[in-house]
C-alpha positions as MATLAB code, in Angstrom:
seq = 'MASEQLKNVIERIKSQPQNPSASVEKRRAAMERIRERVAPDVTCEPVDAGGVPAEWIAAPGAVKDRVILYLHGGGYVIGSINTHRAMIARIARASNARALAIDYRLAPEHPFPAAVDDATHAYKWLLAQGYKPQKIVIAGDSAGGGLTLAALIALRDSGQPLPAGAVPISPWTDLEGTGESVRSRAEKDPMVAQDNLAESAKQYYGAHDPKDPLVSPLHANFRGLPPMLIQVGDAEILLDDATRVAERAKLAGVDVELEVWDDMIHVWHVFAKLLPEGQQAIDKIGKFVIARTS';
ca = [
     -49.104   -4.452   -6.020;
     -50.895   -4.873   -9.325;
     -49.420   -7.054  -12.142;
     -47.405   -5.524  -14.794;
     -50.028   -6.641  -17.123;
     -52.421   -3.942  -15.784;
     -50.350   -1.071  -17.182;
     -50.434   -2.704  -20.680;
     -54.366   -3.056  -20.333;
     -54.555    0.689  -19.343;
     -52.421    1.636  -22.304;
     -54.577   -0.180  -24.498;
     -57.799    1.300  -23.312;
     -56.322    4.880  -23.610;
     -55.270    4.118  -27.059;
     -58.974    3.630  -28.230;
     -60.611    6.648  -26.615;
     -64.046    7.232  -26.457;
     -65.840    9.728  -28.553;
     -67.984   11.847  -26.222;
     -70.244   12.964  -29.055;
     -70.790    9.674  -30.594;
     -74.407    8.583  -31.230;
     -75.856    5.744  -29.335;
     -75.877    3.724  -32.327;
     -71.975    4.172  -33.006;
     -71.399    3.539  -29.324;
     -73.199    0.297  -29.433;
     -71.475   -0.721  -32.754;
     -68.125    0.099  -31.360;
     -68.652   -1.979  -28.201;
     -69.909   -4.974  -30.539;
     -66.644   -4.723  -32.312;
     -64.155   -5.167  -29.583;
     -66.058   -8.311  -28.160;
     -64.073  -11.407  -27.275;
     -64.456  -14.878  -28.797;
     -65.395  -17.589  -26.027;
     -63.484  -20.639  -25.707;
     -64.111  -23.310  -28.144;
     -65.394  -25.871  -25.493;
     -68.095  -23.458  -24.301;
     -71.707  -23.930  -25.567;
     -73.998  -21.208  -26.298;
     -77.737  -21.537  -26.737;
     -80.138  -18.946  -27.646;
     -83.529  -19.123  -25.617;
     -86.603  -17.062  -25.127;
     -86.722  -16.420  -21.295;
     -90.280  -15.520  -20.901;
     -90.213  -13.049  -23.642;
     -86.865  -11.850  -22.692;
     -84.041  -12.715  -25.455;
     -81.506  -14.790  -23.612;
     -78.622  -17.334  -24.081;
     -77.597  -20.239  -22.121;
     -73.619  -20.201  -21.810;
     -71.801  -23.103  -20.160;
     -68.571  -24.917  -19.999;
     -68.052  -28.854  -19.789;
     -68.884  -30.118  -16.440;
     -71.518  -27.529  -15.485;
     -73.964  -28.373  -12.908;
     -77.034  -28.702  -14.834;
     -79.410  -27.052  -11.991;
     -77.107  -24.487  -10.763;
     -77.900  -21.152  -12.704;
     -76.257  -17.609  -12.683;
     -78.828  -15.024  -14.142;
     -76.287  -12.567  -15.590;
     -77.066   -8.980  -16.472;
     -74.583   -7.310  -18.605;
     -73.161   -3.661  -18.168;
     -73.006   -0.785  -20.579;
     -74.805    2.220  -18.768;
     -78.370    0.610  -19.601;
     -77.764    2.109  -23.204;
     -75.211   -0.201  -24.670;
     -73.685   -3.693  -24.239;
     -75.235   -7.013  -24.968;
     -74.811  -10.605  -24.574;
     -72.313  -10.609  -27.393;
     -70.137   -8.116  -25.936;
     -69.987   -9.796  -22.357;
     -70.167  -13.408  -23.674;
     -66.503  -14.270  -22.940;
     -66.657  -12.923  -19.520;
     -69.945  -14.613  -18.636;
     -68.365  -17.908  -19.669;
     -65.396  -17.357  -17.805;
     -67.627  -16.878  -14.547;
     -69.840  -19.888  -15.511;
     -66.830  -22.155  -15.785;
     -65.334  -21.033  -12.475;
     -68.842  -21.685  -10.892;
     -69.648  -24.820  -12.484;
     -72.707  -23.538  -13.399;
     -74.780  -22.463  -16.463;
     -75.367  -18.919  -17.028;
     -78.487  -17.522  -18.413;
     -77.400  -13.974  -19.842;
     -80.243  -11.758  -20.974;
     -80.600   -8.843  -23.583;
     -82.744   -6.680  -21.394;
     -84.206   -3.767  -23.487;
     -81.694   -0.662  -23.570;
     -82.405    3.237  -23.093;
     -83.304    5.630  -24.408;
     -85.604    3.546  -26.709;
     -86.831    1.692  -23.417;
     -86.001    3.783  -20.511;
     -86.602    2.699  -16.747;
     -88.437    0.415  -15.613;
     -87.809   -1.663  -18.840;
     -84.503   -3.316  -17.598;
     -85.738   -4.167  -14.269;
     -89.103   -5.631  -15.851;
     -86.974   -7.727  -18.273;
     -84.529   -8.998  -15.293;
     -87.324   -9.942  -13.069;
     -89.233  -11.654  -15.922;
     -86.102  -13.641  -16.771;
     -85.929  -15.010  -13.000;
     -89.615  -15.783  -12.808;
     -89.103  -17.586  -16.135;
     -86.213  -19.619  -14.295;
     -88.675  -20.473  -11.369;
     -91.362  -21.646  -13.941;
     -89.030  -23.964  -15.602;
     -88.508  -25.581  -12.324;
     -85.209  -24.214  -11.261;
     -84.881  -23.686   -7.626;
     -84.132  -20.277   -5.871;
     -81.541  -21.996   -3.827;
     -79.658  -22.995   -6.759;
     -79.698  -19.277   -8.618;
     -77.405  -16.580   -8.140;
     -78.116  -13.004   -9.793;
     -74.901  -11.571  -10.915;
     -74.082   -8.438  -13.298;
     -71.287   -5.660  -13.810;
     -71.591   -2.063  -13.769;
     -75.168   -1.051  -14.819;
     -75.729   -4.722  -14.609;
     -74.569   -4.734  -11.136;
     -77.122   -2.029  -10.108;
     -79.825   -3.915  -12.008;
     -78.978   -7.088   -9.843;
     -79.714   -5.157   -6.802;
     -82.790   -3.513   -8.244;
     -84.096   -6.939   -9.480;
     -83.497   -8.408   -6.071;
     -85.449   -5.207   -4.540;
     -88.189   -5.714   -7.121;
     -88.388   -9.396   -6.423;
     -88.614   -9.194   -2.696;
     -91.338   -6.309   -2.564;
     -93.385   -8.625   -5.123;
     -93.200  -11.572   -2.625;
     -90.923  -13.716   -4.944;
     -88.867  -16.289   -3.398;
     -85.013  -14.738   -3.632;
     -82.047  -16.592   -5.081;
     -79.320  -17.903   -2.936;
     -76.965  -15.091   -3.506;
     -75.884  -12.097   -5.662;
     -72.608  -10.734   -7.006;
     -72.691   -7.122   -8.108;
     -69.573   -6.312   -9.921;
     -68.322   -2.796  -10.018;
     -71.985   -1.732   -9.603;
     -73.473    1.484  -10.667;
     -75.722    2.194   -7.834;
     -75.936    6.049   -7.676;
     -77.271    7.697  -10.893;
     -77.021   11.007   -9.638;
     -73.335   10.452   -9.237;
     -72.763   11.825   -5.749;
     -70.106    9.353   -4.731;
     -66.664   11.382   -3.926;
     -64.899    8.462   -6.134;
     -66.741    9.950   -9.193;
     -64.277   12.905   -8.932;
     -61.481   11.581   -6.979;
     -60.769    8.615   -9.206;
     -61.790   10.296  -12.472;
     -58.092   10.341  -13.720;
     -57.450    6.922  -12.584;
     -60.182    5.007  -14.447;
     -59.936    4.909  -18.167;
     -62.909    2.838  -18.422;
     -65.614    5.290  -17.490;
     -65.972    8.904  -18.347;
     -68.015   11.060  -15.945;
     -70.054   12.836  -18.424;
     -70.654    9.710  -20.241;
     -72.049    8.239  -17.110;
     -74.299   11.423  -16.537;
     -75.668   11.268  -19.950;
     -76.481    7.610  -19.874;
     -78.174    8.013  -16.301;
     -80.647   10.761  -17.846;
     -81.213    8.656  -20.903;
     -82.306    5.754  -18.541;
     -84.362    7.275  -15.953;
     -85.723   10.183  -18.010;
     -88.495   12.094  -16.123;
     -88.380    9.524  -13.258;
     -86.990   10.280   -9.830;
     -83.210    9.205   -9.734;
     -83.636    8.393   -6.045;
     -86.119    5.464   -6.822;
     -84.427    2.623   -5.328;
     -85.256    0.663   -8.481;
     -83.253    3.313  -10.409;
     -80.404    3.942   -7.797;
     -80.192    0.924   -5.538;
     -78.021    3.193   -3.025;
     -81.274    4.420   -1.593;
     -82.766    0.931   -1.149;
     -84.084   -0.744    2.114;
     -81.726   -3.937    1.740;
     -83.444   -5.817    4.546;
     -84.205   -9.470    3.733;
     -81.815   -9.736    0.675;
     -79.728  -12.664    0.158;
     -75.822  -12.853    0.719;
     -73.754  -10.722   -1.646;
     -70.249  -10.691   -3.032;
     -69.398   -7.285   -4.007;
     -66.242   -6.785   -6.139;
     -64.959   -3.137   -6.897;
     -61.647   -1.623   -7.988;
     -60.129    0.760   -5.731;
     -59.061    2.862   -9.089;
     -62.652    3.039  -10.421;
     -64.859    6.150  -10.091;
     -67.739    3.770   -8.937;
     -65.950    2.787   -5.826;
     -68.176    4.823   -3.620;
     -71.219    3.202   -5.199;
     -70.259   -0.230   -4.247;
     -68.730    0.811   -0.711;
     -71.869    2.761    0.451;
     -74.386   -0.169   -0.737;
     -72.217   -2.662    1.085;
     -72.250   -0.453    4.348;
     -75.748    0.016    4.023;
     -76.818   -3.443    3.163;
     -74.734   -4.616    6.167;
     -76.602   -2.316    8.743;
     -79.833   -3.908    6.992;
     -78.508   -7.384    8.255;
     -77.613   -8.670    4.886;
     -74.425  -10.929    4.844;
     -72.172   -8.839    2.402;
     -68.473   -9.682    1.495;
     -67.020   -6.481   -0.011;
     -63.663   -6.948   -2.165;
     -61.906   -3.663   -3.027;
     -59.186   -4.637   -5.266;
     -56.047   -2.423   -5.117;
     -55.373   -0.569   -8.334;
     -58.040   -2.255  -10.144;
     -60.195   -0.387  -12.944;
     -63.705   -0.576  -13.618;
     -64.848   -4.157  -14.461;
     -61.370   -5.262  -14.749;
     -62.910   -8.928  -15.110;
     -63.291   -8.399  -18.619;
     -59.521   -8.294  -19.232;
     -59.066  -11.761  -17.629;
     -57.382  -13.220  -20.766;
     -54.596  -10.608  -20.266;
     -54.951   -9.498  -16.707;
     -54.208  -12.166  -13.858;
     -56.260  -10.114  -11.359;
     -59.259  -10.503  -13.780;
     -59.391  -14.428  -13.775;
     -58.489  -14.201   -9.832;
     -61.607  -12.150   -9.034;
     -63.537  -14.485  -11.429;
     -62.305  -17.417   -9.297;
     -63.606  -15.833   -6.096;
     -66.857  -15.238   -7.456;
     -66.844  -19.075   -8.745;
     -66.026  -20.108   -5.113;
     -69.048  -17.891   -3.860;
     -71.433  -19.215   -6.228;
     -70.486  -22.771   -5.453;
     -70.576  -22.193   -1.633;
     -74.171  -20.443   -2.038;
     -75.824  -23.073   -4.237;
     -74.231  -26.395   -2.779;
];
């Protein structure tokens, strides 16, 4: 049974309804306004990651050569390091790692494949700086979760050494929205609206084929990818995006741990300050990262 705090979180979200007709600029500004401050002991250091704006985020005691390359969510259209910094800091702390968060280019100004290019460039930059693949985990939420998978596929296909693991959180993997949960969970998940999802998808892939595995990793060949921890909430519309990828990756021989959290909404981790299950999920990510990079 979910904690009592979940009800309060859902009420808080519903009290600030999204404006479906708002411009991209207004949606970005609204998300920036509600960002959470990081703990005072967290260090945040801007860096140019091979031409990609990035930031090192770490809590005291982080293992210097253990790195999480983090890809934020926001439908490929909104979101930034700023909007996700507090959640990334919690994941970094739980993992005893340094997180490299990137501001990949956003649609519609920069449609596919800009985000994939930026994510893979940042990973290659880490390798060029001397970080070892076996000490790196790629993680991301929502669109960033799908981008995590797309980056792995692109890196594998280009012959790059792959990281030790990956953590797609509530990943968006099917930009055509064919999963049954898009409809069956629509009334349960206050975080994502089906219409907004469809609009963001079209802004991202434009005239490109949405079935391209780098756009919709659901359609990918997962063979040879590193171990994954996939976390998704049972109440979120992207539930089937996660479960179908987990099933197909397992069939391809990938070591996949799928966690479906009862009653949880899309990327509940972002509410870890208020929601016990958010921190619990982050703690499990930390254990996975430590296990894969030790």
